[in-house]
Amino acid sequence: HQISGGMQQRAMIALALACDPDLLIADEPTTALDVTIQQQILELLVDLQRRRNISVLLITHDLAVVAETTQRVAVLYAGRVVEEGPTRVVLGDAKHPYTQGVLGALPAPERRGKGLVAIPGAVPTGLNAITGCSFAPRCPHVMDHCWTVDPPAFPVGAEQFAECLLYEAGR
């Protein structure tokens, strides 16, 4: 209780690295930190990844952190990977309607003075089994078979995949 949030984060990273892992899972490593400490933590993770030759699985809601520190990104919705690929490709040309909605909800200079775009509806609670695409109730492109067909991962670029029936062959 007597050390700062940044020091607590560093202590947890040190504890995790004490076992010399091949994979470091960093779940929201910058939450509740000011931007200066956040940057230091991210630089520490990148430095450790290079020096120790370890993989880092970064779990975060902060797309700025994702854009700055990752090479590949997997976007999850309702516990499923709905889009995956190189970070610059996915963030620059999102294919899944959920990823597009999340990126569209971010503040941007060209939308100054306009309201933020929200994704309508609510995230599934997980209490009921989902039939078909889990994003169908909120999707602006929903089709009849989205309610019954569980979409596989379709290739939507050289190294990019999206679980969306919009990319089904012949559509």
Tab-separated table of N, CA and C in Angstrom:
chain	number	residue	atom	x	y	z
A	1	HIS	N	0.807	-1.190	0.000
A	1	HIS	CA	0.000	0.000	0.000
A	1	HIS	C	0.857	1.264	0.000
A	2	GLN	N	2.163	1.114	0.110
A	2	GLN	CA	3.023	2.287	0.186
A	2	GLN	C	3.820	2.531	-1.097
A	3	ILE	N	3.533	1.770	-2.139
A	3	ILE	CA	4.228	2.026	-3.408
A	3	ILE	C	3.199	2.435	-4.460
A	4	SER	N	3.665	3.169	-5.447
A	4	SER	CA	2.778	3.694	-6.487
A	4	SER	C	2.277	2.575	-7.392
A	5	GLY	N	1.273	2.907	-8.198
A	5	GLY	CA	0.748	1.946	-9.164
A	5	GLY	C	1.813	1.485	-10.139
A	6	GLY	N	2.637	2.408	-10.584
A	6	GLY	CA	3.722	2.055	-11.501
A	6	GLY	C	4.721	1.103	-10.870
A	7	MET	N	5.046	1.339	-9.596
A	7	MET	CA	5.964	0.441	-8.891
A	7	MET	C	5.319	-0.929	-8.676
A	8	GLN	N	4.018	-0.945	-8.388
A	8	GLN	CA	3.311	-2.217	-8.247
A	8	GLN	C	3.365	-3.002	-9.560
A	9	GLN	N	3.153	-2.304	-10.673
A	9	GLN	CA	3.201	-2.972	-11.978
A	9	GLN	C	4.590	-3.559	-12.214
A	10	ARG	N	5.630	-2.773	-11.917
A	10	ARG	CA	7.001	-3.257	-12.103
A	10	ARG	C	7.278	-4.477	-11.224
A	11	ALA	N	6.792	-4.440	-9.988
A	11	ALA	CA	6.997	-5.568	-9.074
A	11	ALA	C	6.320	-6.822	-9.613
A	12	MET	N	5.106	-6.675	-10.149
A	12	MET	CA	4.400	-7.836	-10.704
A	12	MET	C	5.123	-8.377	-11.939
A	13	ILE	N	5.637	-7.494	-12.781
A	13	ILE	CA	6.395	-7.930	-13.957
A	13	ILE	C	7.648	-8.676	-13.501
A	14	ALA	N	8.334	-8.144	-12.486
A	14	ALA	CA	9.530	-8.811	-11.967
A	14	ALA	C	9.200	-10.205	-11.434
A	15	LEU	N	8.096	-10.322	-10.696
A	15	LEU	CA	7.686	-11.629	-10.187
A	15	LEU	C	7.403	-12.601	-11.324
A	16	ALA	N	6.730	-12.118	-12.357
A	16	ALA	CA	6.401	-12.979	-13.495
A	16	ALA	C	7.663	-13.425	-14.226
A	17	LEU	N	8.645	-12.531	-14.318
A	17	LEU	CA	9.870	-12.848	-15.050
A	17	LEU	C	10.855	-13.687	-14.246
A	18	ALA	N	10.653	-13.790	-12.947
A	18	ALA	CA	11.561	-14.554	-12.094
A	18	ALA	C	11.628	-16.023	-12.504
A	19	CYS	N	10.579	-16.509	-13.112
A	19	CYS	CA	10.538	-17.912	-13.541
A	19	CYS	C	11.125	-18.110	-14.938
A	20	ASP	N	11.658	-17.038	-15.547
A	20	ASP	CA	12.245	-17.084	-16.883
A	20	ASP	C	11.286	-17.714	-17.906
A	21	PRO	N	10.101	-17.125	-18.058
A	21	PRO	CA	9.105	-17.712	-18.964
A	21	PRO	C	9.448	-17.472	-20.432
A	22	ASP	N	8.902	-18.316	-21.287
A	22	ASP	CA	8.988	-18.092	-22.731
A	22	ASP	C	7.870	-17.170	-23.180
A	23	LEU	N	6.804	-17.103	-22.367
A	23	LEU	CA	5.630	-16.285	-22.669
A	23	LEU	C	5.257	-15.475	-21.441
A	24	LEU	N	5.134	-14.161	-21.623
A	24	LEU	CA	4.672	-13.284	-20.557
A	24	LEU	C	3.271	-12.817	-20.916
A	25	ILE	N	2.304	-13.117	-20.078
A	25	ILE	CA	0.925	-12.673	-20.302
A	25	ILE	C	0.723	-11.404	-19.483
A	26	ALA	N	0.533	-10.291	-20.184
A	26	ALA	CA	0.370	-8.985	-19.542
A	26	ALA	C	-1.088	-8.562	-19.717
A	27	ASP	N	-1.887	-8.768	-18.680
A	27	ASP	CA	-3.318	-8.462	-18.719
A	27	ASP	C	-3.545	-7.057	-18.180
A	28	GLU	N	-3.881	-6.137	-19.068
A	28	GLU	CA	-4.111	-4.721	-18.732
A	28	GLU	C	-2.959	-4.156	-17.895
A	29	PRO	N	-1.721	-4.233	-18.411
A	29	PRO	CA	-0.569	-3.810	-17.607
A	29	PRO	C	-0.485	-2.305	-17.367
A	30	THR	N	-1.268	-1.518	-18.081
A	30	THR	CA	-1.171	-0.065	-17.920
A	30	THR	C	-2.439	0.570	-17.358
A	31	THR	N	-3.391	-0.240	-16.939
A	31	THR	CA	-4.637	0.291	-16.385
A	31	THR	C	-4.355	1.127	-15.151
A	32	ALA	N	-4.997	2.272	-15.066
A	32	ALA	CA	-4.936	3.175	-13.917
A	32	ALA	C	-3.568	3.817	-13.704
A	33	LEU	N	-2.743	3.820	-14.735
A	33	LEU	CA	-1.447	4.482	-14.629
A	33	LEU	C	-1.483	5.791	-15.407
A	34	ASP	N	-0.737	6.786	-14.927
A	34	ASP	CA	-0.677	8.015	-15.715
A	34	ASP	C	0.160	7.755	-16.967
A	35	VAL	N	0.064	8.629	-17.953
A	35	VAL	CA	0.666	8.354	-19.257
A	35	VAL	C	2.179	8.211	-19.191
A	36	THR	N	2.835	8.912	-18.286
A	36	THR	CA	4.293	8.800	-18.165
A	36	THR	C	4.685	7.409	-17.688
A	37	ILE	N	4.018	6.941	-16.640
A	37	ILE	CA	4.315	5.610	-16.109
A	37	ILE	C	3.875	4.543	-17.118
A	38	GLN	N	2.747	4.776	-17.779
A	38	GLN	CA	2.272	3.844	-18.802
A	38	GLN	C	3.345	3.647	-19.869
A	39	GLN	N	3.921	4.729	-20.341
A	39	GLN	CA	4.961	4.642	-21.372
A	39	GLN	C	6.174	3.873	-20.852
A	40	GLN	N	6.555	4.106	-19.602
A	40	GLN	CA	7.694	3.393	-19.026
A	40	GLN	C	7.427	1.891	-18.947
A	41	ILE	N	6.224	1.517	-18.543
A	41	ILE	CA	5.873	0.092	-18.457
A	41	ILE	C	5.916	-0.548	-19.842
A	42	LEU	N	5.356	0.141	-20.843
A	42	LEU	CA	5.364	-0.397	-22.212
A	42	LEU	C	6.782	-0.525	-22.742
A	43	GLU	N	7.619	0.466	-22.484
A	43	GLU	CA	9.023	0.392	-22.911
A	43	GLU	C	9.728	-0.762	-22.219
A	44	LEU	N	9.422	-0.971	-20.936
A	44	LEU	CA	9.998	-2.091	-20.190
A	44	LEU	C	9.595	-3.423	-20.820
A	45	LEU	N	8.316	-3.585	-21.152
A	45	LEU	CA	7.854	-4.835	-21.765
A	45	LEU	C	8.529	-5.080	-23.113
A	46	VAL	N	8.633	-4.048	-23.932
A	46	VAL	CA	9.271	-4.185	-25.245
A	46	VAL	C	10.753	-4.525	-25.078
A	47	ASP	N	11.418	-3.859	-24.138
A	47	ASP	CA	12.834	-4.124	-23.884
A	47	ASP	C	13.039	-5.552	-23.391
A	48	LEU	N	12.202	-6.000	-22.465
A	48	LEU	CA	12.319	-7.364	-21.952
A	48	LEU	C	12.064	-8.395	-23.044
A	49	GLN	N	11.112	-8.104	-23.907
A	49	GLN	CA	10.808	-9.009	-25.012
A	49	GLN	C	12.043	-9.185	-25.898
A	50	ARG	N	12.705	-8.093	-26.206
A	50	ARG	CA	13.888	-8.156	-27.077
A	50	ARG	C	15.074	-8.821	-26.373
A	51	ARG	N	15.365	-8.363	-25.144
A	51	ARG	CA	16.552	-8.860	-24.446
A	51	ARG	C	16.437	-10.326	-24.049
A	52	ARG	N	15.264	-10.754	-23.640
A	52	ARG	CA	15.078	-12.127	-23.162
A	52	ARG	C	14.528	-13.053	-24.237
A	53	ASN	N	14.200	-12.480	-25.402
A	53	ASN	CA	13.645	-13.259	-26.506
A	53	ASN	C	12.400	-14.034	-26.066
A	54	ILE	N	11.480	-13.312	-25.438
A	54	ILE	CA	10.239	-13.933	-24.988
A	54	ILE	C	9.070	-13.364	-25.792
A	55	SER	N	8.001	-14.091	-25.802
A	55	SER	CA	6.768	-13.602	-26.414
A	55	SER	C	5.948	-12.906	-25.334
A	56	VAL	N	5.277	-11.831	-25.726
A	56	VAL	CA	4.420	-11.108	-24.796
A	56	VAL	C	3.005	-11.120	-25.360
A	57	LEU	N	2.083	-11.650	-24.575
A	57	LEU	CA	0.664	-11.609	-24.920
A	57	LEU	C	0.078	-10.453	-24.133
A	58	LEU	N	-0.274	-9.400	-24.857
A	58	LEU	CA	-0.798	-8.187	-24.236
A	58	LEU	C	-2.312	-8.199	-24.352
A	59	ILE	N	-2.975	-8.160	-23.222
A	59	ILE	CA	-4.432	-8.117	-23.180
A	59	ILE	C	-4.819	-6.718	-22.726
A	60	THR	N	-5.533	-5.982	-23.583
A	60	THR	CA	-5.873	-4.612	-23.247
A	60	THR	C	-7.080	-4.129	-24.039
A	61	HIS	N	-7.730	-3.108	-23.509
A	61	HIS	CA	-8.801	-2.424	-24.217
A	61	HIS	C	-8.283	-1.150	-24.864
A	62	ASP	N	-7.035	-0.813	-24.612
A	62	ASP	CA	-6.450	0.441	-25.057
A	62	ASP	C	-5.831	0.274	-26.446
A	63	LEU	N	-6.536	0.750	-27.466
A	63	LEU	CA	-6.056	0.580	-28.834
A	63	LEU	C	-4.794	1.377	-29.121
A	64	ALA	N	-4.569	2.464	-28.402
A	64	ALA	CA	-3.326	3.219	-28.572
A	64	ALA	C	-2.139	2.366	-28.118
A	65	VAL	N	-2.307	1.628	-27.027
A	65	VAL	CA	-1.262	0.724	-26.546
A	65	VAL	C	-1.025	-0.374	-27.576
A	66	VAL	N	-2.091	-0.920	-28.118
A	66	VAL	CA	-1.985	-1.960	-29.141
A	66	VAL	C	-1.211	-1.429	-30.353
A	67	ALA	N	-1.593	-0.249	-30.818
A	67	ALA	CA	-0.964	0.331	-32.005
A	67	ALA	C	0.526	0.594	-31.789
A	68	GLU	N	0.894	1.003	-30.592
A	68	GLU	CA	2.283	1.354	-30.303
A	68	GLU	C	3.187	0.163	-30.047
A	69	THR	N	2.648	-0.929	-29.531
A	69	THR	CA	3.530	-1.966	-28.995
A	69	THR	C	3.394	-3.346	-29.624
A	70	THR	N	2.406	-3.580	-30.458
A	70	THR	CA	2.217	-4.952	-30.945
A	70	THR	C	2.503	-5.088	-32.433
A	71	GLN	N	2.808	-6.308	-32.825
A	71	GLN	CA	3.026	-6.628	-34.229
A	71	GLN	C	1.781	-7.272	-34.834
A	72	ARG	N	1.087	-8.058	-34.010
A	72	ARG	CA	-0.149	-8.712	-34.437
A	72	ARG	C	-1.220	-8.435	-33.400
A	73	VAL	N	-2.468	-8.448	-33.852
A	73	VAL	CA	-3.583	-8.190	-32.951
A	73	VAL	C	-4.693	-9.196	-33.224
A	74	ALA	N	-5.346	-9.610	-32.148
A	74	ALA	CA	-6.549	-10.428	-32.255
A	74	ALA	C	-7.649	-9.650	-31.532
A	75	VAL	N	-8.739	-9.393	-32.227
A	75	VAL	CA	-9.865	-8.658	-31.656
A	75	VAL	C	-10.887	-9.675	-31.180
A	76	LEU	N	-11.263	-9.575	-29.906
A	76	LEU	CA	-12.225	-10.514	-29.335
A	76	LEU	C	-13.580	-9.856	-29.143
A	77	TYR	N	-14.618	-10.642	-29.375
A	77	TYR	CA	-15.985	-10.225	-29.071
A	77	TYR	C	-16.704	-11.431	-28.501
A	78	ALA	N	-17.304	-11.287	-27.352
A	78	ALA	CA	-18.032	-12.366	-26.677
A	78	ALA	C	-17.160	-13.623	-26.538
A	79	GLY	N	-15.875	-13.403	-26.232
A	79	GLY	CA	-14.970	-14.518	-25.976
A	79	GLY	C	-14.414	-15.202	-27.202
A	80	ARG	N	-14.674	-14.647	-28.389
A	80	ARG	CA	-14.177	-15.260	-29.629
A	80	ARG	C	-13.301	-14.274	-30.380
A	81	VAL	N	-12.284	-14.796	-31.053
A	81	VAL	CA	-11.480	-13.951	-31.927
A	81	VAL	C	-12.301	-13.708	-33.184
A	82	VAL	N	-12.661	-12.444	-33.435
A	82	VAL	CA	-13.470	-12.120	-34.607
A	82	VAL	C	-12.635	-11.541	-35.742
A	83	GLU	N	-11.439	-11.045	-35.412
A	83	GLU	CA	-10.531	-10.555	-36.447
A	83	GLU	C	-9.108	-10.679	-35.933
A	84	GLU	N	-8.202	-11.027	-36.847
A	84	GLU	CA	-6.812	-11.232	-36.452
A	84	GLU	C	-5.924	-10.915	-37.630
A	85	GLY	N	-4.762	-10.321	-37.328
A	85	GLY	CA	-3.803	-10.024	-38.371
A	85	GLY	C	-2.738	-9.071	-37.877
A	86	PRO	N	-1.874	-8.611	-38.810
A	86	PRO	CA	-0.864	-7.620	-38.429
A	86	PRO	C	-1.558	-6.365	-37.885
A	87	THR	N	-1.031	-5.824	-36.821
A	87	THR	CA	-1.670	-4.687	-36.151
A	87	THR	C	-1.943	-3.539	-37.111
A	88	ARG	N	-0.938	-3.148	-37.882
A	88	ARG	CA	-1.118	-1.998	-38.779
A	88	ARG	C	-2.201	-2.265	-39.823
A	89	VAL	N	-2.357	-3.503	-40.246
A	89	VAL	CA	-3.372	-3.853	-41.240
A	89	VAL	C	-4.765	-3.840	-40.614
A	90	VAL	N	-4.917	-4.498	-39.480
A	90	VAL	CA	-6.231	-4.575	-38.827
A	90	VAL	C	-6.709	-3.185	-38.395
A	91	LEU	N	-5.822	-2.409	-37.778
A	91	LEU	CA	-6.230	-1.080	-37.335
A	91	LEU	C	-6.398	-0.108	-38.499
A	92	GLY	N	-5.705	-0.362	-39.598
A	92	GLY	CA	-5.798	0.518	-40.762
A	92	GLY	C	-6.911	0.151	-41.725
A	93	ASP	N	-7.307	-1.120	-41.728
A	93	ASP	CA	-8.340	-1.580	-42.665
A	93	ASP	C	-9.123	-2.724	-42.029
A	94	ALA	N	-9.848	-2.409	-40.979
A	94	ALA	CA	-10.626	-3.417	-40.257
A	94	ALA	C	-11.681	-4.017	-41.176
A	95	LYS	N	-11.873	-5.315	-41.053
A	95	LYS	CA	-12.846	-6.018	-41.892
A	95	LYS	C	-14.088	-6.453	-41.128
A	96	HIS	N	-13.937	-6.848	-39.863
A	96	HIS	CA	-15.097	-7.316	-39.112
A	96	HIS	C	-15.928	-6.107	-38.669
A	97	PRO	N	-17.252	-6.187	-38.756
A	97	PRO	CA	-18.096	-5.056	-38.340
A	97	PRO	C	-17.876	-4.604	-36.894
A	98	TYR	N	-17.533	-5.530	-35.997
A	98	TYR	CA	-17.259	-5.124	-34.618
A	98	TYR	C	-15.983	-4.284	-34.549
A	99	THR	N	-14.921	-4.750	-35.192
A	99	THR	CA	-13.667	-3.990	-35.210
A	99	THR	C	-13.894	-2.626	-35.837
A	100	GLN	N	-14.648	-2.579	-36.919
A	100	GLN	CA	-14.969	-1.309	-37.564
A	100	GLN	C	-15.723	-0.396	-36.605
A	101	GLY	N	-16.659	-0.965	-35.843
A	101	GLY	CA	-17.431	-0.177	-34.882
A	101	GLY	C	-16.582	0.372	-33.756
A	102	VAL	N	-15.673	-0.452	-33.247
A	102	VAL	CA	-14.787	0.000	-32.172
A	102	VAL	C	-13.901	1.139	-32.670
A	103	LEU	N	-13.320	0.962	-33.833
A	103	LEU	CA	-12.454	2.012	-34.384
A	103	LEU	C	-13.254	3.267	-34.717
A	104	GLY	N	-14.493	3.092	-35.174
A	104	GLY	CA	-15.351	4.230	-35.486
A	104	GLY	C	-15.799	5.003	-34.262
A	105	ALA	N	-15.723	4.371	-33.106
A	105	ALA	CA	-16.142	5.027	-31.860
A	105	ALA	C	-15.025	5.862	-31.234
A	106	LEU	N	-13.821	5.744	-31.784
A	106	LEU	CA	-12.700	6.515	-31.238
A	106	LEU	C	-12.784	7.970	-31.675
A	107	PRO	N	-12.404	8.890	-30.806
A	107	PRO	CA	-12.358	10.292	-31.225
A	107	PRO	C	-11.335	10.468	-32.342
A	108	ALA	N	-11.652	11.310	-33.298
A	108	ALA	CA	-10.751	11.573	-34.415
A	108	ALA	C	-10.867	13.043	-34.810
A	109	PRO	N	-9.771	13.644	-35.228
A	109	PRO	CA	-9.800	15.065	-35.589
A	109	PRO	C	-10.849	15.400	-36.647
A	110	GLU	N	-11.035	14.529	-37.620
A	110	GLU	CA	-12.006	14.810	-38.691
A	110	GLU	C	-13.453	14.775	-38.209
A	111	ARG	N	-13.695	14.213	-37.012
A	111	ARG	CA	-15.059	14.163	-36.462
A	111	ARG	C	-15.256	15.168	-35.327
A	112	ARG	N	-14.334	16.121	-35.215
A	112	ARG	CA	-14.411	17.116	-34.141
A	112	ARG	C	-15.764	17.833	-34.179
A	113	GLY	N	-16.385	17.951	-33.026
A	113	GLY	CA	-17.672	18.621	-32.919
A	113	GLY	C	-18.857	17.713	-33.178
A	114	LYS	N	-18.600	16.502	-33.638
A	114	LYS	CA	-19.670	15.533	-33.884
A	114	LYS	C	-19.653	14.522	-32.738
A	115	GLY	N	-20.780	13.926	-32.474
A	115	GLY	CA	-20.854	12.914	-31.426
A	115	GLY	C	-20.080	11.662	-31.806
A	116	LEU	N	-19.661	10.926	-30.799
A	116	LEU	CA	-18.992	9.651	-31.059
A	116	LEU	C	-20.015	8.641	-31.553
A	117	VAL	N	-19.581	7.765	-32.419
A	117	VAL	CA	-20.446	6.725	-32.956
A	117	VAL	C	-20.430	5.552	-31.977
A	118	ALA	N	-21.586	5.120	-31.547
A	118	ALA	CA	-21.678	3.999	-30.616
A	118	ALA	C	-22.178	2.756	-31.346
A	119	ILE	N	-21.781	1.606	-30.863
A	119	ILE	CA	-22.297	0.347	-31.382
A	119	ILE	C	-23.616	0.096	-30.656
A	120	PRO	N	-24.711	-0.029	-31.378
A	120	PRO	CA	-26.008	-0.217	-30.706
A	120	PRO	C	-26.097	-1.570	-30.004
A	121	GLY	N	-27.024	-1.661	-29.054
A	121	GLY	CA	-27.253	-2.934	-28.366
A	121	GLY	C	-26.299	-3.152	-27.221
A	122	ALA	N	-26.269	-4.382	-26.739
A	122	ALA	CA	-25.446	-4.734	-25.588
A	122	ALA	C	-24.640	-5.994	-25.872
A	123	VAL	N	-23.500	-6.104	-25.205
A	123	VAL	CA	-22.652	-7.289	-25.322
A	123	VAL	C	-23.394	-8.469	-24.701
A	124	PRO	N	-23.333	-9.654	-25.316
A	124	PRO	CA	-23.989	-10.824	-24.716
A	124	PRO	C	-23.443	-11.100	-23.313
A	125	THR	N	-24.315	-11.542	-22.435
A	125	THR	CA	-23.920	-11.779	-21.046
A	125	THR	C	-23.145	-13.077	-20.862
A	126	GLY	N	-23.311	-13.998	-21.779
A	126	GLY	CA	-22.678	-15.301	-21.634
A	126	GLY	C	-23.542	-16.291	-20.878
A	127	LEU	N	-24.697	-15.845	-20.399
A	127	LEU	CA	-25.589	-16.742	-19.665
A	127	LEU	C	-26.347	-17.683	-20.594
A	128	ASN	N	-26.576	-17.241	-21.814
A	128	ASN	CA	-27.302	-18.065	-22.784
A	128	ASN	C	-26.373	-18.479	-23.913
A	129	ALA	N	-26.585	-19.665	-24.430
A	129	ALA	CA	-25.792	-20.127	-25.567
A	129	ALA	C	-26.085	-19.249	-26.778
A	130	ILE	N	-25.049	-18.966	-27.536
A	130	ILE	CA	-25.204	-18.136	-28.729
A	130	ILE	C	-25.260	-19.038	-29.950
A	131	THR	N	-26.291	-18.870	-30.739
A	131	THR	CA	-26.410	-19.600	-32.000
A	131	THR	C	-26.071	-18.634	-33.118
A	132	GLY	N	-25.223	-19.071	-34.011
A	132	GLY	CA	-24.827	-18.194	-35.106
A	132	GLY	C	-23.764	-17.213	-34.666
A	133	CYS	N	-23.696	-16.099	-35.360
A	133	CYS	CA	-22.703	-15.069	-35.075
A	133	CYS	C	-23.078	-14.315	-33.807
A	134	SER	N	-22.147	-14.206	-32.877
A	134	SER	CA	-22.432	-13.533	-31.614
A	134	SER	C	-22.641	-12.028	-31.784
A	135	PHE	N	-22.172	-11.465	-32.880
A	135	PHE	CA	-22.331	-10.027	-33.114
A	135	PHE	C	-23.604	-9.703	-33.907
A	136	ALA	N	-24.309	-10.714	-34.377
A	136	ALA	CA	-25.499	-10.512	-35.221
A	136	ALA	C	-26.510	-9.528	-34.635
A	137	PRO	N	-26.840	-9.578	-33.335
A	137	PRO	CA	-27.840	-8.645	-32.806
A	137	PRO	C	-27.432	-7.167	-32.892
A	138	ARG	N	-26.152	-6.909	-33.061
A	138	ARG	CA	-25.656	-5.530	-33.078
A	138	ARG	C	-25.088	-5.121	-34.433
A	139	CYS	N	-25.034	-6.034	-35.364
A	139	CYS	CA	-24.328	-5.818	-36.628
A	139	CYS	C	-25.155	-5.009	-37.636
A	140	PRO	N	-24.561	-3.987	-38.235
A	140	PRO	CA	-25.268	-3.211	-39.251
A	140	PRO	C	-25.411	-3.961	-40.576
A	141	HIS	N	-24.681	-5.073	-40.737
A	141	HIS	CA	-24.699	-5.840	-41.991
A	141	HIS	C	-25.335	-7.219	-41.812
A	142	VAL	N	-26.094	-7.426	-40.748
A	142	VAL	CA	-26.629	-8.749	-40.433
A	142	VAL	C	-27.473	-9.293	-41.590
A	143	MET	N	-27.297	-10.578	-41.853
A	143	MET	CA	-28.051	-11.291	-42.889
A	143	MET	C	-28.803	-12.432	-42.198
A	144	ASP	N	-29.785	-12.992	-42.874
A	144	ASP	CA	-30.605	-14.054	-42.268
A	144	ASP	C	-29.759	-15.198	-41.722
A	145	HIS	N	-28.778	-15.669	-42.490
A	145	HIS	CA	-28.017	-16.835	-42.033
A	145	HIS	C	-27.017	-16.500	-40.918
A	146	CYS	N	-26.815	-15.239	-40.600
A	146	CYS	CA	-25.940	-14.867	-39.478
A	146	CYS	C	-26.505	-15.379	-38.151
A	147	TRP	N	-27.834	-15.520	-38.087
A	147	TRP	CA	-28.486	-15.951	-36.854
A	147	TRP	C	-28.331	-17.453	-36.604
A	148	THR	N	-27.961	-18.211	-37.644
A	148	THR	CA	-27.905	-19.661	-37.489
A	148	THR	C	-26.539	-20.269	-37.801
A	149	VAL	N	-25.715	-19.579	-38.567
A	149	VAL	CA	-24.414	-20.122	-38.983
A	149	VAL	C	-23.303	-19.518	-38.129
A	150	ASP	N	-22.503	-20.377	-37.539
A	150	ASP	CA	-21.352	-19.951	-36.757
A	150	ASP	C	-20.223	-19.646	-37.752
A	151	PRO	N	-19.845	-18.385	-37.930
A	151	PRO	CA	-18.886	-18.065	-38.984
A	151	PRO	C	-17.482	-18.570	-38.680
A	152	PRO	N	-16.844	-19.191	-39.668
A	152	PRO	CA	-15.437	-19.559	-39.504
A	152	PRO	C	-14.572	-18.329	-39.784
A	153	ALA	N	-13.278	-18.468	-39.630
A	153	ALA	CA	-12.352	-17.383	-39.938
A	153	ALA	C	-12.068	-17.391	-41.441
A	154	PHE	N	-12.509	-16.347	-42.115
A	154	PHE	CA	-12.270	-16.217	-43.548
A	154	PHE	C	-11.026	-15.363	-43.775
A	155	PRO	N	-10.165	-15.745	-44.740
A	155	PRO	CA	-9.046	-14.872	-45.077
A	155	PRO	C	-9.588	-13.606	-45.747
A	156	VAL	N	-9.160	-12.446	-45.255
A	156	VAL	CA	-9.617	-11.176	-45.824
A	156	VAL	C	-8.422	-10.322	-46.260
A	157	GLY	N	-7.288	-10.945	-46.331
A	157	GLY	CA	-6.053	-10.295	-46.747
A	157	GLY	C	-4.946	-11.319	-46.676
A	158	ALA	N	-3.731	-10.891	-46.972
A	158	ALA	CA	-2.599	-11.819	-46.993
A	158	ALA	C	-2.400	-12.512	-45.644
A	159	GLU	N	-2.529	-11.774	-44.559
A	159	GLU	CA	-2.327	-12.340	-43.223
A	159	GLU	C	-3.449	-11.965	-42.274
A	160	GLN	N	-4.595	-11.595	-42.805
A	160	GLN	CA	-5.704	-11.094	-41.988
A	160	GLN	C	-6.901	-12.034	-42.131
A	161	PHE	N	-7.581	-12.267	-41.001
A	161	PHE	CA	-8.743	-13.152	-40.981
A	161	PHE	C	-9.881	-12.467	-40.232
A	162	ALA	N	-11.111	-12.724	-40.676
A	162	ALA	CA	-12.285	-12.194	-39.979
A	162	ALA	C	-13.355	-13.276	-39.927
A	163	GLU	N	-13.960	-13.447	-38.753
A	163	GLU	CA	-15.076	-14.377	-38.589
A	163	GLU	C	-16.357	-13.628	-38.919
A	164	CYS	N	-16.659	-13.538	-40.198
A	164	CYS	CA	-17.836	-12.801	-40.629
A	164	CYS	C	-18.341	-13.386	-41.955
A	165	LEU	N	-19.624	-13.654	-42.015
A	165	LEU	CA	-20.190	-14.267	-43.211
A	165	LEU	C	-20.225	-13.311	-44.393
A	166	LEU	N	-19.902	-12.040	-44.205
A	166	LEU	CA	-19.755	-11.119	-45.335
A	166	LEU	C	-18.645	-11.583	-46.272
A	167	TYR	N	-17.702	-12.356	-45.748
A	167	TYR	CA	-16.543	-12.778	-46.534
A	167	TYR	C	-16.641	-14.214	-47.012
A	168	GLU	N	-17.813	-14.795	-46.868
A	168	GLU	CA	-18.073	-16.149	-47.372
A	168	GLU	C	-17.873	-16.130	-48.888
A	169	ALA	N	-17.287	-17.171	-49.436
A	169	ALA	CA	-17.033	-17.236	-50.873
A	169	ALA	C	-18.312	-16.973	-51.683
A	170	GLY	N	-18.179	-16.142	-52.677
A	170	GLY	CA	-19.324	-15.866	-53.560
A	170	GLY	C	-20.182	-14.714	-53.108
A	171	ARG	N	-19.858	-14.055	-52.030
A	171	ARG	CA	-20.658	-12.909	-51.557
A	171	ARG	C	-20.029	-11.620	-51.971
